[in-house]
Structures are given as C-alpha cells and as structure tokens.
C-alpha cells in the first residue's frame, strides 16, 4: 500500500510546502505517490517526477479546481492508500476535510510529529499544548505543519508519470479572481530571515520606511502581527500566528510586537529569535534569544545601518 | 432564508491552558469559558444578513455538555432568534460535530451555515468543510467579506496564503468566518435579558439518528518542549556582534 501526497503548485512548478509534505510522508513508510491536480498543470507534474522519494506522479486536468472538485477527486483516489498527506496551508486546509468527511474518517490537522503510522503529535490551544493522538481509522488523512519537517531535496528523483482522465465536473464554487501579492522578497514561509512588525510601528508608512530597508539588507521576508494587519499596515498574507502563517526561519526579528500567545504560535520554532520592544515586560522577551529593550524608532535605523556597513 | 451558526464553548483566549493531572486532557475546571472568537464573528455576519433583510431567521447550535447552553444564551443575546443544544461529550471530534450539524441543518431546512474557521481549543479547522461535504454543498472558507444577492448567489472574499481570492457560489452553502470578516458587537444588558426568554431546544444524537463513535484516541496532552531562555543585549552593536559570532545567523 502506498501514501498519497497532495502537491501544492502554481501549475508550473511545485511550491515549497510540497517538499515538506513528502518528507513527512517518508516517515510513514511506504511508496509515495504525488497527486498534481489543476488547470494546465502538466509542467508542474513533470517537475514532480524529479522530487526524491516520489515513485509515481499522478496528474489530472481539472476544468474547475474548486474545493468541491478537488475533494471529489481525492476521495475517489484515496481508498487505495494508507495515508493521504497535504500541507497545513490555506490550500490543504480548505478541502482536505471534505475528503475525510466523504470517506467517514477523521482528519488529523497540523501534525508536527509522526510517531508511528497511526500515532501523531499535533499542537492545540495555539501551540500552548501538544496532544498525542492515535487514529482508529484504517485510512489516515493528515495535514502536516511544514516547519516541523525538513523538506526533501528539489531534485534527485525519477518518478514515473501517469495521467488520469480530465475531470470536467461543473463543481459548485468557482474562482472569480485572485489578488496575489507578489514581491521581490523571499517567501515568508521559506525565507531564511524574517523581519516582522507589530502595532508598535504605528502606521503603514512607518512600517515600510523602517522595516523595508532592514529586510533589504538582510534579504529577509516581511511578516506582521495580527494587529498590524488589522490596522492596515500590511496585507493579510503577512500575518504570522495561530490564524496566520507558521514560520520557522533561522532568524526571526520581532519589532514592536508584544508576543501574544496567538502570535508566538506562528514563530516560536524559529531557530534564533530577536525581540525589539520598548516594554521590558513584553512577553515576546520570554521566547527571545536576544532581546533589546528600546525604542524601535532609534533601534531599527541603527540596526539597518550596522548591517549596511558590515554587510 | 434561515441561517445556522454553530458555536462552540471554549477556554477564554486570554487564559493559559495546562494539561490535566492525568495528562489525558486539558484542565478546564473553574476557568473562564467563552464563545469561540471566530463564532462571534460568524454570528455577527448572520445577524447583519438578517438586519439587511436577507435572512428571516438566525439559529444558533452547539454540541457539548450542559454547560454549553451558556454559549447559546450569549449567541441569542448577540441576535440569534432561537437555538439548539445537541447533547454530546465536550471532546467530540470535528467529524462527529459535522454529522450532528448536518442533521440539524436538514431538519431545519437551512440555506446558509456560517461557521467559525477554527475552534481555538482544538485548532482543527475542519468542521465547516466537513459539514459542507456531508450536505453536498459548496463552501467558501476563511471569508473576509460576503456579498449575497437576492437570487442566492454569493461572492465571498477569502484570505489565502498568497493574498485574497474571490469565489462565487450558490446557496445552499457553508461559509467559514475569518478574523477580518467583521467586528462583532457586544451583548447589551437588555439583549442579555431578552435572550433568557428565547427558545433553546434540546436534542440528542439519537433523536438526530447520528452515531458519534470516536475515530481518534487521545493518548496524552502535554507541554511542548520549552525554548531555553535568552539574554538581553545592551545595544545594537552587541546585538549585531552576537548574531554574527555567537548565533552565526547573519
Ligand atoms: C482568535 C484569535 C486569533 C488570533 N490570531 C493571531 C495571529 O494569528 N497572529 C497574531 O499576531 N495575533 C493574533 N491574535 C491577536 C493577538 O492576541 C494580539 O492581539 C496581537 O498579536 C497583538 O499584536 P501586536 O503585538 O502587534 O500589538 P500589541 O499587543 O499592541 O503590542 C505592540 C507592542 O509594541 C511595543 N511598542 C510600541 N511602541 C514601540 C516603540 N516605539 N518601540 C518599541 N516597541 C514599541 C509595545 O511595547 C507593545 O509590546 C489573535 C487573537 C485572537 C483572539
Ligand atoms: N462542538 C461544537 N459545537 C458547535 N459548533 C462547533 C463545535 N465544534 C466546532 N464547531 C464549529 O466549527 C468551527 C470550526 O471548528 P474546528 O473544526 O473544531 O476548528 C467552529 O468555529 C464552530 O463554528
């Protein structure tokens, strides 16, 4: 029996999350099949052939890759697998629960540890606690937290390719438009360094003027607290935390962020955490490796300059 | 059109949870419980549809032990017209909640369900999607804006990893509410008083003909590995030196 991993892709290439999912599937034991489903996604499917550990790539043309159609497709494929694995991104979270419900099995969300093929550890309460659960179903449907699994390499595999019949089901919901924020910066989820700002930045202009030059110096991604997003300093997809993105870069610099548990949920697995805050009592200092108590209006320009000089 | 809003009673988000003595669950006794914050937002969205003349009735439902009725009273104080308490264990799984909700939705001829996107205790983010699947309905998750036209077509703005997405779908449907969908109102004292008289009906899984056998077994609840504590640096210069020479990350 094999494991089905759902690829996340933009039809041309695979997104980083997919390589984390394959790494997690590798811990389950079994052949790994990768499903690439989308509109004109053959290029992405071919890409998948070179990913290590994958033995077979199945690809399907979907006329309308809605949550309902993706779920129906995966529901029909699942019975020949022991596990179905996707990343706990807004893509996987959107429709994998439909598959589980249609098959009458549980979904185990946000897995951070695989202890055996039926026993998993996952965070609850914004990561304040972890729970170890055993699945009593014969098919296990998992979303994995990408930051908990080191991604497999980009190339090195030699999977075969199988095309499944195109699906032209009408589906119920349809995408009207997307407003994706493109940026020259590294991706928030895969960046080596993240500079994140909170309410302490005071305004959208200030957020940009202070944090962009620092991020430029460090070739870092920009992130934010919920307060910064709610106040309109930055778009929603910058949000790090319980209800935003989970990141674990080598260096996370939190600027003017108090460190609410809901924020920590999204960044406390970063390798090194730096906190810059004028309030020495701010909870962010409890998780910071290096804390600097001070006014960000002075600290950030000085830090940016120090980085520019020393490169 | 009737709108159903599933609400869950959870440990208040300001309280730090701890494992129970026996390590088999979370200590809740004597602690402040509240309505799941996302469900307050879902409730607000439903009440606004009613106020705009797009919905006739807003019905709240919760699955849980007797204490969950408190959350239904809150829901009715926020504007739900009536409510259902489906008796079940506190740790009922999302799939079983979805099965119970599907039965209620059918029984009440519901046209629109607005769920929260996730319950902040189990952080599962599943129930709304599972419910939609069980009913065979379309869904729009992580909604930050909803536009409904009189013919039953909805345009929903969704918060996704890369930005925003707009989807179009027709009723009946399930929506799950994200944080920025609205700012929920507070329950006023007169509305809290009125809520005490609104209908709250009891249902059991047997009456709904739904089995709720668990699919998961909790083996342990525990504190995750803690970070080792760090240090305070005196200035930018020290910070840069330490990041370079000690942490070696720049
Ligand atoms: C259901 C739910 C889900 C949530 N999900 C998330 C989530 O995913 N992500 C998230 O981030 N939050 C989330 N939150 C919100 C969270 O509880 C906090 O409200 C939020 O993280 C606070 O953001 P902040 O730290 O930017 O703002 P604040 O808490 O207001 O902190 C601002 C900080 O800036 C500092 N500051 C101000 N001026 C300066 C200055 N000049 N120099 C230096 N420091 C300064 C202050 O000392 C303060 O510590 C959620 C909340 C709920 C209820
Ligand atoms: N026990 C419950 N009773 C009523 N609604 C629930 C219950 N559990 C979950 N929900 C609904 O489903 C949403 C998502 O929960 P979850 O899938 O557990 O993260 C919540 O925001 C509620 O709207």
Coordinates of C-alpha atoms and ligand atoms in Angstrom, one line a residue:
Chain A
X1 CA 0.0 0.0 0.0
X2 CA 1.2 3.5 -0.7
X3 CA 0.8 7.0 0.6
X4 CA -0.8 9.8 -1.4
X5 CA 0.7 13.2 -1.1
X6 CA -1.1 16.2 -2.5
X7 CA 1.1 18.6 -4.4
X8 CA 0.7 22.3 -3.9
X9 CA 1.7 24.1 -7.1
X10 CA 1.0 27.0 -9.4
X11 CA 0.6 24.7 -12.4
X12 CA 4.2 25.4 -13.5
X13 CA 6.3 24.4 -10.5
X14 CA 5.8 22.9 -7.1
X15 CA 5.5 25.1 -4.1
X16 CA 8.0 24.5 -1.3
X17 CA 5.3 23.1 1.0
X18 CA 5.1 20.0 -1.2
X19 CA 8.7 19.0 -0.3
X20 CA 7.9 19.2 3.4
X21 CA 4.8 17.0 2.8
X22 CA 6.9 14.4 1.0
X23 CA 9.4 14.4 3.9
X24 CA 6.6 13.8 6.4
X25 CA 5.2 11.0 4.2
X26 CA 8.7 9.5 4.1
X27 CA 8.4 9.0 7.9
X28 CA 5.3 6.9 7.5
X29 CA 6.9 4.2 5.4
X30 CA 5.5 3.1 2.1
X31 CA 5.6 4.1 -1.6
X32 CA 4.9 7.8 -2.1
X33 CA 2.6 8.9 -4.9
X34 CA 2.2 12.6 -5.7
X35 CA -1.0 14.0 -7.0
X36 CA -0.8 17.1 -9.1
X37 CA -4.3 18.4 -10.0
X38 CA -5.0 21.7 -11.6
X39 CA -5.6 23.6 -14.8
X40 CA -2.8 23.1 -17.4
X41 CA -0.6 21.6 -14.7
X42 CA 1.4 19.2 -16.8
X43 CA 4.6 21.2 -16.3
X44 CA 4.2 21.0 -12.5
X45 CA 3.6 17.3 -12.8
X46 CA 6.9 16.8 -14.7
X47 CA 8.6 18.9 -12.1
X48 CA 7.3 16.4 -9.5
X49 CA 9.0 13.5 -11.2
X50 CA 12.4 14.8 -10.1
X51 CA 11.5 15.1 -6.4
X52 CA 13.3 12.5 -4.3
X53 CA 11.3 9.7 -2.7
X54 CA 8.3 10.0 -5.1
X55 CA 7.7 6.8 -7.1
X56 CA 4.7 7.9 -9.1
X57 CA 3.2 11.2 -10.1
X58 CA -0.4 11.2 -11.0
X59 CA -1.7 14.3 -12.7
X60 CA -5.2 15.5 -13.7
X61 CA -6.6 18.3 -15.6
X62 CA -9.4 19.9 -13.7
X63 CA -11.7 22.3 -15.5
X64 CA -12.5 24.0 -12.3
X65 CA -10.1 23.2 -9.4
X66 CA -12.7 24.2 -6.7
X67 CA -12.6 22.8 -3.2
X68 CA -15.5 20.6 -4.1
X69 CA -13.9 19.1 -7.2
X70 CA -10.5 18.6 -5.7
X71 CA -12.1 16.9 -2.7
X72 CA -14.2 14.6 -5.0
X73 CA -11.1 13.7 -7.0
X74 CA -9.0 12.8 -3.9
X75 CA -12.0 11.0 -2.4
X76 CA -12.1 8.7 -5.4
X77 CA -8.4 8.0 -5.3
X78 CA -8.0 7.6 -1.5
X79 CA -9.3 4.0 -0.9
X80 CA -6.1 2.5 -2.4
X81 CA -3.9 4.4 0.1
X82 CA -3.0 4.0 3.7
X83 CA -2.4 7.7 4.2
X84 CA -3.3 11.0 2.4
X85 CA -1.0 13.8 3.3
X86 CA -1.2 17.5 2.5
X87 CA 0.5 20.6 3.9
X88 CA -1.5 22.6 6.5
X89 CA -1.6 25.7 4.2
X90 CA -4.8 27.5 3.2
X91 CA -4.8 25.2 0.2
X92 CA -4.8 21.9 2.1
X93 CA -6.9 23.1 4.9
X94 CA -9.6 24.3 2.5
X95 CA -10.6 21.0 1.1
X96 CA -8.9 18.0 2.7
X97 CA -11.5 17.9 5.5
X98 CA -14.1 17.3 2.8
X99 CA -12.3 14.2 1.7
X100 CA -12.2 12.9 5.2
X101 CA -15.9 13.6 5.7
X102 CA -16.8 11.9 2.4
X103 CA -14.9 8.8 3.5
X104 CA -16.2 8.9 7.0
X105 CA -12.8 9.2 8.6
X106 CA -11.1 11.8 10.9
X107 CA -8.6 14.3 9.7
X108 CA -5.6 15.0 11.9
X109 CA -4.6 18.6 11.4
X110 CA -1.2 20.3 11.7
X111 CA 0.8 17.2 12.6
X112 CA 4.2 18.1 14.0
X113 CA 5.5 14.6 14.8
X114 CA 4.8 11.2 13.3
X115 CA 5.5 8.6 15.9
X116 CA 4.2 5.6 14.0
X117 CA 1.8 5.1 11.1
X118 CA -1.2 5.6 13.4
X119 CA 0.1 7.9 16.1
X120 CA 0.7 11.6 15.7
X121 CA 1.5 14.7 17.8
X122 CA -0.2 17.9 17.0
X123 CA -0.4 21.3 18.7
X124 CA -3.6 22.6 20.3
X125 CA -4.5 25.9 22.0
X126 CA -2.3 28.0 19.7
X127 CA 0.6 25.6 20.4
X128 CA 0.5 26.1 24.2
X129 CA -0.1 22.4 24.4
X130 CA 0.6 19.3 22.3
X131 CA -1.6 16.3 22.1
X132 CA -0.6 12.7 21.1
X133 CA -3.5 11.0 19.2
X134 CA -4.0 7.6 17.8
X135 CA -6.1 7.2 14.7
X136 CA -8.6 4.3 14.9
X137 CA -9.4 4.6 11.1
X138 CA -7.8 2.4 8.5
X139 CA -7.2 5.4 6.2
X140 CA -5.4 8.3 7.8
X141 CA -5.8 11.8 6.5
X142 CA -3.2 14.3 7.7
X143 CA -2.3 17.9 7.2
X144 CA 1.3 18.5 8.3
X145 CA 2.9 21.6 9.7
X146 CA 5.6 22.3 7.2
X147 CA 8.0 23.9 9.7
X148 CA 8.2 20.6 11.6
X149 CA 9.6 18.5 8.7
X150 CA 12.8 19.3 6.9
X151 CA 12.0 19.4 3.2
X152 CA 13.3 16.8 0.8
X153 CA 15.8 18.0 -1.9
X154 CA 14.4 19.6 -5.0
X155 CA 15.8 17.1 -7.4
X156 CA 17.3 13.6 -7.5
X157 CA 14.2 11.5 -8.0
X158 CA 13.0 9.6 -11.1
X159 CA 9.3 9.0 -10.7
X160 CA 7.0 7.7 -13.4
X161 CA 4.2 9.8 -14.7
X162 CA 0.6 8.8 -15.0
X163 CA -2.1 11.0 -16.5
X164 CA -5.6 10.5 -15.1
X165 CA -8.7 11.3 -17.2
X166 CA -9.5 15.0 -17.2
X167 CA -12.4 16.0 -15.0
X168 CA -14.9 18.5 -16.3
X169 CA -17.3 18.3 -13.4
X170 CA -19.0 21.7 -13.0
X171 CA -18.3 22.0 -9.3
X172 CA -20.3 24.3 -7.1
X173 CA -18.0 27.1 -6.4
X174 CA -15.8 28.9 -8.9
X175 CA -12.9 31.3 -8.5
X176 CA -13.8 34.8 -9.8
X177 CA -10.4 36.4 -9.2
X178 CA -7.3 36.4 -7.2
X179 CA -5.3 39.3 -5.8
X180 CA -2.0 37.8 -5.1
X181 CA 0.8 39.9 -3.6
X182 CA 3.9 39.4 -5.5
X183 CA 7.2 40.7 -4.1
X184 CA 10.8 40.6 -4.9
X185 CA 11.5 39.4 -1.4
X186 CA 11.8 35.8 -0.4
X187 CA 8.7 33.9 0.5
X188 CA 7.6 34.4 4.1
X189 CA 7.3 30.6 4.7
X190 CA 10.6 29.7 3.3
X191 CA 12.8 32.7 4.0
X192 CA 16.0 32.3 6.0
X193 CA 15.4 35.5 7.8
X194 CA 12.0 37.2 8.7
X195 CA 11.6 40.7 9.9
X196 CA 8.2 41.1 11.5
X197 CA 6.4 44.2 12.7
X198 CA 3.6 44.9 15.1
X199 CA 1.3 47.7 16.3
X200 CA 4.4 49.4 17.7
X201 CA 5.3 50.5 14.1
X202 CA 2.4 53.0 14.3
X203 CA 1.4 53.3 10.7
X204 CA 1.7 51.8 7.3
X205 CA 4.2 54.4 6.2
X206 CA 6.3 53.8 9.2
X207 CA 6.2 50.1 8.8
X208 CA 7.5 50.5 5.2
X209 CA 10.1 53.2 5.9
X210 CA 11.6 51.4 8.9
X211 CA 11.3 47.7 8.1
X212 CA 11.8 47.5 4.3
X213 CA 15.4 48.8 4.4
X214 CA 16.3 46.4 7.2
X215 CA 14.7 43.5 5.3
X216 CA 16.6 44.6 2.1
X217 CA 19.9 44.5 4.0
X218 CA 19.2 41.0 5.3
X219 CA 17.4 39.7 2.2
X220 CA 14.6 38.9 4.6
X221 CA 10.9 38.3 4.2
X222 CA 8.5 40.7 5.9
X223 CA 5.9 39.4 8.4
X224 CA 3.5 41.0 10.8
X225 CA 1.3 40.6 13.9
X226 CA -2.5 40.5 13.6
X227 CA -2.7 44.0 15.0
X228 CA -0.5 45.3 12.2
X229 CA -2.7 43.6 9.6
X230 CA -6.0 44.7 11.2
X231 CA -4.7 48.3 11.3
X232 CA -4.0 48.1 7.6
X233 CA -0.2 48.5 7.8
X234 CA 0.3 45.4 5.6
X235 CA -1.9 42.9 3.7
X236 CA -3.4 39.8 5.3
X237 CA -1.0 37.3 4.0
X238 CA 1.8 38.9 6.2
X239 CA 0.1 37.6 9.3
X240 CA 2.1 35.2 11.4
X241 CA 0.4 33.2 14.2
X242 CA -2.4 30.9 15.3
X243 CA -4.6 32.0 12.5
X244 CA -2.0 33.2 10.0
X245 CA 1.2 31.6 8.8
X246 CA 3.6 29.4 10.7
X247 CA 7.2 30.2 10.1
X248 CA 10.5 28.8 11.4
X249 CA 13.3 30.8 9.8
X250 CA 16.9 30.8 11.1
X251 CA 16.4 34.3 12.3
X252 CA 13.1 36.0 13.3
X253 CA 13.2 39.6 14.3
X254 CA 10.1 40.8 16.1
X255 CA 9.8 44.6 16.1
X256 CA 7.1 46.3 18.2
X257 CA 5.3 43.1 18.8
X258 CA 4.1 42.3 22.3
X259 CA 4.3 38.5 21.9
X260 CA 0.7 37.3 22.5
X261 CA 0.4 33.6 22.6
X262 CA -1.5 33.7 19.3
X263 CA 1.5 35.4 17.6
X264 CA 4.0 33.0 19.3
X265 CA 2.1 30.1 17.9
X266 CA 3.3 31.1 14.4
X267 CA 7.0 31.8 15.1
X268 CA 8.3 30.2 18.3
X269 CA 10.0 27.4 16.4
X270 CA 12.3 29.8 14.7
X271 CA 16.0 28.9 15.3
X272 CA 17.0 32.4 16.6
X273 CA 14.5 35.0 17.8
X274 CA 15.4 38.6 18.3
X275 CA 12.9 40.9 20.0
X276 CA 12.9 44.7 19.9
X277 CA 10.4 46.3 22.2
X278 CA 10.4 49.4 24.4
X279 CA 8.5 47.5 27.2
X280 CA 10.9 45.2 29.1
X281 CA 7.9 43.3 30.4
X282 CA 6.6 42.3 27.0
X283 CA 6.0 38.6 26.8
X284 CA 8.0 38.4 23.5
X285 CA 11.2 38.6 25.6
X286 CA 10.3 35.2 27.1
X287 CA 10.9 33.4 23.9
X288 CA 13.6 35.7 22.5
X289 CA 17.2 34.5 22.3
X290 CA 18.3 38.1 22.1
X291 CA 16.2 40.9 23.5
X292 CA 16.8 44.6 23.0
X293 CA 14.7 46.9 25.2
X294 CA 14.5 50.2 23.3
X295 CA 12.5 52.5 21.0
X296 CA 12.2 50.9 17.6
X297 CA 12.5 54.4 16.0
X298 CA 16.1 54.5 17.1
X299 CA 17.0 50.9 17.1
X300 CA 15.8 49.9 13.7
X301 CA 17.7 52.6 11.7
X302 CA 20.8 51.9 13.7
X303 CA 20.5 48.2 13.1
X304 CA 19.9 48.8 9.4
X305 CA 23.0 51.0 9.2
X306 CA 25.1 48.5 11.1
X307 CA 24.1 45.8 8.7
X308 CA 24.9 48.0 5.7
X309 CA 28.3 48.7 7.0
X310 CA 29.2 45.2 8.0
X311 CA 27.3 43.6 5.2
Chain B
X1 CA -33.7 32.1 4.2
X2 CA -32.7 30.5 7.5
X3 CA -29.1 30.8 8.7
X4 CA -27.5 28.4 11.1
X5 CA -24.5 29.4 13.2
X6 CA -22.6 26.6 15.0
X7 CA -21.0 28.0 18.2
X8 CA -18.5 26.3 20.5
X9 CA -17.8 27.0 24.1
X10 CA -14.0 27.2 24.6
X11 CA -11.5 28.2 27.2
X12 CA -11.2 32.0 27.0
X13 CA -8.3 33.0 24.7
X14 CA -6.6 35.0 27.5
X15 CA -6.1 32.0 29.7
X16 CA -3.1 29.8 29.5
X17 CA -4.1 26.2 29.3
X18 CA -2.5 23.4 31.3
X19 CA -2.6 19.7 31.0
X20 CA -4.9 17.9 33.4
X21 CA -3.2 15.9 36.2
X22 CA -3.8 12.6 34.5
X23 CA -2.3 14.0 31.2
X24 CA -5.4 12.9 29.3
X25 CA -6.9 16.3 28.6
X26 CA -6.8 20.0 29.4
X27 CA -7.6 21.4 32.8
X28 CA -10.8 23.4 32.4
X29 CA -12.4 23.3 35.8
X30 CA -13.0 26.7 37.4
X31 CA -11.6 28.6 34.4
X32 CA -13.3 31.3 32.3
X33 CA -15.0 29.9 29.2
X34 CA -16.2 32.0 26.3
X35 CA -17.7 31.7 22.9
X36 CA -15.0 30.7 20.3
X37 CA -13.9 34.2 18.9
X38 CA -14.5 33.1 15.3
X39 CA -18.0 32.0 16.1
X40 CA -18.8 35.5 17.5
X41 CA -17.7 36.8 14.1
X42 CA -19.9 34.2 12.3
X43 CA -22.8 35.2 14.5
X44 CA -22.3 38.9 13.7
X45 CA -22.2 38.1 9.9
X46 CA -25.5 36.2 10.2
X47 CA -27.2 38.9 12.3
X48 CA -26.1 41.5 9.7
X49 CA -27.7 39.5 7.0
X50 CA -30.9 39.5 9.0
X51 CA -30.7 43.2 9.6
X52 CA -30.2 43.7 5.9
X53 CA -33.4 41.8 5.2
X54 CA -31.5 38.9 3.5
X55 CA -32.3 36.3 6.2
X56 CA -35.5 35.6 8.1
X57 CA -34.1 33.7 11.0
X58 CA -30.8 33.1 12.6
X59 CA -30.4 29.9 14.6
X60 CA -27.5 29.0 16.9
X61 CA -26.5 25.5 17.6
X62 CA -23.9 23.9 19.9
X63 CA -22.7 20.4 20.5
X64 CA -21.4 19.8 24.0
X65 CA -22.3 19.1 27.6
X66 CA -25.0 21.1 29.5
X67 CA -22.6 24.0 30.3
X68 CA -22.6 24.8 26.6
X69 CA -26.1 26.3 26.9
X70 CA -24.4 29.3 28.4
X71 CA -22.8 30.0 25.0
X72 CA -26.2 29.6 23.3
X73 CA -27.6 32.3 25.6
X74 CA -24.7 34.5 24.5
X75 CA -25.5 33.8 20.9
X76 CA -29.1 34.8 21.4
X77 CA -28.0 37.9 23.2
X78 CA -26.0 38.7 20.1
X79 CA -29.0 38.3 17.9
X80 CA -29.8 34.6 17.2
X81 CA -33.6 34.1 17.3
X82 CA -33.5 30.6 18.8
X83 CA -31.1 27.8 19.4
X84 CA -30.4 24.1 19.7
X85 CA -28.3 22.3 22.2
X86 CA -27.2 18.9 21.0
X87 CA -26.0 16.9 24.0
X88 CA -22.6 15.4 23.5
X89 CA -19.2 14.9 25.2
X90 CA -17.0 18.0 25.5
X91 CA -14.3 16.4 23.4
X92 CA -16.5 15.4 20.5
X93 CA -14.5 15.3 17.2
X94 CA -15.0 17.6 14.3
X95 CA -16.3 14.8 12.1
X96 CA -19.0 13.9 14.6
X97 CA -19.9 17.6 15.2
X98 CA -20.3 17.9 11.4
X99 CA -22.6 14.9 11.3
X100 CA -24.8 16.3 14.1
X101 CA -24.8 19.8 12.4
X102 CA -25.7 18.2 9.1
X103 CA -28.7 16.6 10.7
X104 CA -29.8 19.8 12.3
X105 CA -29.4 21.7 9.0
X106 CA -31.6 19.2 7.2
X107 CA -34.2 19.2 9.8
X108 CA -34.5 23.0 9.9
X109 CA -34.2 23.4 6.1
X110 CA -31.2 25.7 6.5
X111 CA -30.0 27.6 3.4
X112 CA -26.8 29.0 4.8
X113 CA -24.4 27.9 7.5
X114 CA -21.8 30.3 8.8
X115 CA -19.1 28.6 11.0
X116 CA -16.0 29.9 12.5
X117 CA -12.9 29.0 10.6
X118 CA -11.4 27.2 13.6
X119 CA -12.1 26.5 17.2
X120 CA -9.2 28.0 19.3
X121 CA -9.1 25.0 21.6
X122 CA -8.5 22.1 19.2
X123 CA -7.4 24.3 16.3
X124 CA -8.7 21.7 13.9
X125 CA -10.1 24.0 11.1
X126 CA -12.3 21.2 9.7
X127 CA -15.9 21.3 10.9
X128 CA -17.3 23.7 8.3
X129 CA -15.6 21.9 5.4
X130 CA -16.8 18.5 6.7
X131 CA -20.3 19.8 7.1
X132 CA -20.4 21.2 3.6
X133 CA -19.2 17.8 2.2
X134 CA -21.8 15.8 4.2
X135 CA -24.6 18.1 2.9
X136 CA -23.1 18.0 -0.6
X137 CA -23.0 21.8 -0.5
X138 CA -20.4 24.2 -1.8
X139 CA -18.2 26.1 0.6
X140 CA -16.2 29.3 1.0
X141 CA -13.6 29.1 3.8
X142 CA -11.7 31.8 5.5
X143 CA -14.1 34.5 4.5
X144 CA -13.2 38.2 5.0
X145 CA -16.2 39.6 3.0
X146 CA -19.6 38.2 1.9
X147 CA -21.9 39.7 -0.7
X148 CA -25.2 37.9 -1.2
X149 CA -27.6 38.8 -4.0
X150 CA -31.4 38.2 -3.7
X151 CA -31.2 35.3 -6.1
X152 CA -28.9 33.4 -3.8
X153 CA -25.6 33.9 -5.4
X154 CA -22.7 34.8 -3.1
X155 CA -19.4 36.4 -3.7
X156 CA -17.0 35.6 -0.9
X157 CA -13.6 37.1 -0.4
X158 CA -11.2 34.5 1.1
X159 CA -8.0 35.1 2.9
X160 CA -5.4 32.7 1.4
X161 CA -1.7 32.3 1.8
X162 CA -0.8 34.4 -1.2
X163 CA -3.3 37.2 -0.7
X164 CA -7.0 37.3 -1.4
X165 CA -9.3 35.3 -3.6
X166 CA -12.9 35.9 -4.6
X167 CA -15.2 32.9 -5.2
X168 CA -18.7 32.7 -6.4
X169 CA -21.2 30.1 -5.2
X170 CA -24.9 29.5 -4.9
X171 CA -27.0 28.7 -1.8
X172 CA -27.3 26.4 0.0
X173 CA -23.7 26.7 1.2
X174 CA -21.3 26.8 4.1
X175 CA -19.1 29.7 4.9
X176 CA -16.3 29.8 7.5
X177 CA -15.5 33.1 9.0
X178 CA -12.0 34.6 9.3
X179 CA -11.0 37.3 11.7
X180 CA -11.4 40.3 9.4
X181 CA -15.0 39.5 8.3
X182 CA -16.4 42.0 10.8
X183 CA -16.0 43.4 14.3
X184 CA -18.6 41.6 16.4
X185 CA -20.9 43.7 18.6
X186 CA -21.1 43.3 22.4
X187 CA -24.2 41.9 24.0
X188 CA -26.1 44.7 25.7
X189 CA -27.8 44.1 29.0
X190 CA -31.4 44.4 27.6
X191 CA -30.4 41.9 24.9
X192 CA -28.9 39.5 27.5
X193 CA -32.3 39.7 29.4
X194 CA -34.3 39.1 26.2
X195 CA -32.1 36.1 25.3
X196 CA -33.2 34.4 28.5
X197 CA -36.7 34.1 27.0
X198 CA -35.7 33.0 23.5
X199 CA -36.3 29.3 22.7
X200 CA -33.5 26.8 23.5
X201 CA -34.3 23.3 22.4
X202 CA -32.5 20.1 23.5
X203 CA -31.6 17.4 21.0
X204 CA -29.7 14.2 21.4
X205 CA -27.6 12.4 18.8
X206 CA -30.2 9.5 19.0
X207 CA -33.0 11.9 18.1
X208 CA -30.9 13.1 15.1
X209 CA -30.1 9.5 14.3
X210 CA -26.4 10.2 14.3
X211 CA -23.7 7.9 15.7
X212 CA -20.8 9.7 17.4
X213 CA -18.2 6.9 17.9
X214 CA -14.7 8.4 18.2
X215 CA -12.3 8.0 15.3
X216 CA -9.3 9.3 17.4
X217 CA -8.0 8.3 20.7
X218 CA -6.2 10.9 22.8
X219 CA -3.1 9.3 24.4
X220 CA -1.7 12.3 26.1
X221 CA -1.8 16.1 26.4
X222 CA 1.5 17.7 27.4
X223 CA 3.6 20.9 27.3
X224 CA 5.7 21.2 24.2
X225 CA 9.5 21.4 24.5
X226 CA 10.3 24.8 26.0
X227 CA 12.8 27.3 24.4
X228 CA 15.8 27.9 26.5
X229 CA 15.8 31.4 27.9
X230 CA 17.7 34.0 26.1
X231 CA 19.6 37.2 27.2
X232 CA 19.1 40.9 27.0
X233 CA 21.6 42.8 24.9
X234 CA 22.5 46.4 25.8
X235 CA 22.6 48.0 22.3
X236 CA 22.6 47.4 18.6
X237 CA 26.3 46.9 18.4
X238 CA 26.2 44.0 20.9
X239 CA 23.2 42.5 19.1
X240 CA 25.0 42.5 15.7
X241 CA 28.1 41.0 17.2
X242 CA 26.2 38.2 18.9
X243 CA 24.1 37.5 15.8
X244 CA 27.3 37.2 13.8
X245 CA 29.7 35.5 16.2
X246 CA 27.6 33.5 18.6
X247 CA 24.4 32.6 16.7
X248 CA 26.1 32.8 13.3
X249 CA 22.8 33.7 11.5
X250 CA 24.0 36.9 9.7
Ligands
LIG1 C1 -8.8 34.1 17.9 C2 -7.6 35.0 17.8 C3 -6.7 34.7 16.9 C4 -5.5 35.5 16.8 N1 -4.6 35.2 15.9 C5 -3.5 35.9 15.8 C6 -2.4 35.6 14.8 O1 -2.5 34.7 14.0 N2 -1.3 36.4 14.8 C7 -1.1 37.4 15.7 O2 -0.1 38.1 15.7 N3 -2.1 37.8 16.6 C8 -3.3 37.0 16.6 N4 -4.2 37.4 17.5 C9 -4.1 38.7 18.3 C10 -3.2 38.6 19.5 O3 -3.9 38.2 20.6 C11 -2.6 40.0 19.8 O4 -3.7 40.9 19.9 C12 -1.7 40.6 18.7 O5 -0.7 39.6 18.3 C13 -1.1 41.9 19.1 O6 -0.3 42.4 18.1 P1 0.9 43.4 18.5 O7 1.9 42.6 19.3 O8 1.4 44.0 17.2 O9 0.2 44.6 19.3 P2 0.3 44.9 20.8 O10 0.0 43.8 21.7 O11 -0.5 46.2 20.9 O12 1.9 45.2 21.0 C14 2.5 46.3 20.5 C15 3.9 46.3 21.1 O13 4.7 47.3 20.5 C16 5.5 47.9 21.5 N5 5.9 49.2 21.1 C17 5.1 50.3 20.9 N6 5.8 51.4 20.5 C18 7.1 51.0 20.5 C19 8.3 51.7 20.1 N7 8.3 52.9 19.7 N8 9.4 51.0 20.2 C20 9.5 49.6 20.6 N9 8.3 49.0 20.9 C21 7.2 49.6 20.8 C22 4.7 47.9 22.8 O14 5.5 47.9 23.9 C23 3.9 46.5 22.6 O15 4.6 45.5 23.3 C24 -5.4 36.6 17.7 C25 -6.3 36.9 18.6 C26 -7.5 36.1 18.7 C27 -8.5 36.4 19.8
LIG2 N1 -18.9 21.4 19.5 C1 -19.2 22.3 18.6 N2 -20.5 22.8 18.6 C2 -20.9 23.7 17.6 N3 -20.1 24.1 16.7 C3 -18.8 23.7 16.6 C4 -18.3 22.7 17.6 N4 -17.1 22.4 17.2 C5 -16.8 23.2 16.1 N5 -17.8 23.9 15.8 C6 -17.9 24.9 14.6 O1 -16.9 24.6 13.7 C7 -15.9 25.6 13.6 C8 -14.5 25.1 13.4 O2 -14.1 24.2 14.4 P1 -12.9 23.2 14.3 O3 -13.1 22.5 13.1 O4 -13.0 22.4 15.6 O5 -11.7 24.0 14.3 C9 -16.1 26.4 14.9 O6 -15.7 27.8 14.7 C10 -17.6 26.3 15.1 O7 -18.3 27.2 14.2

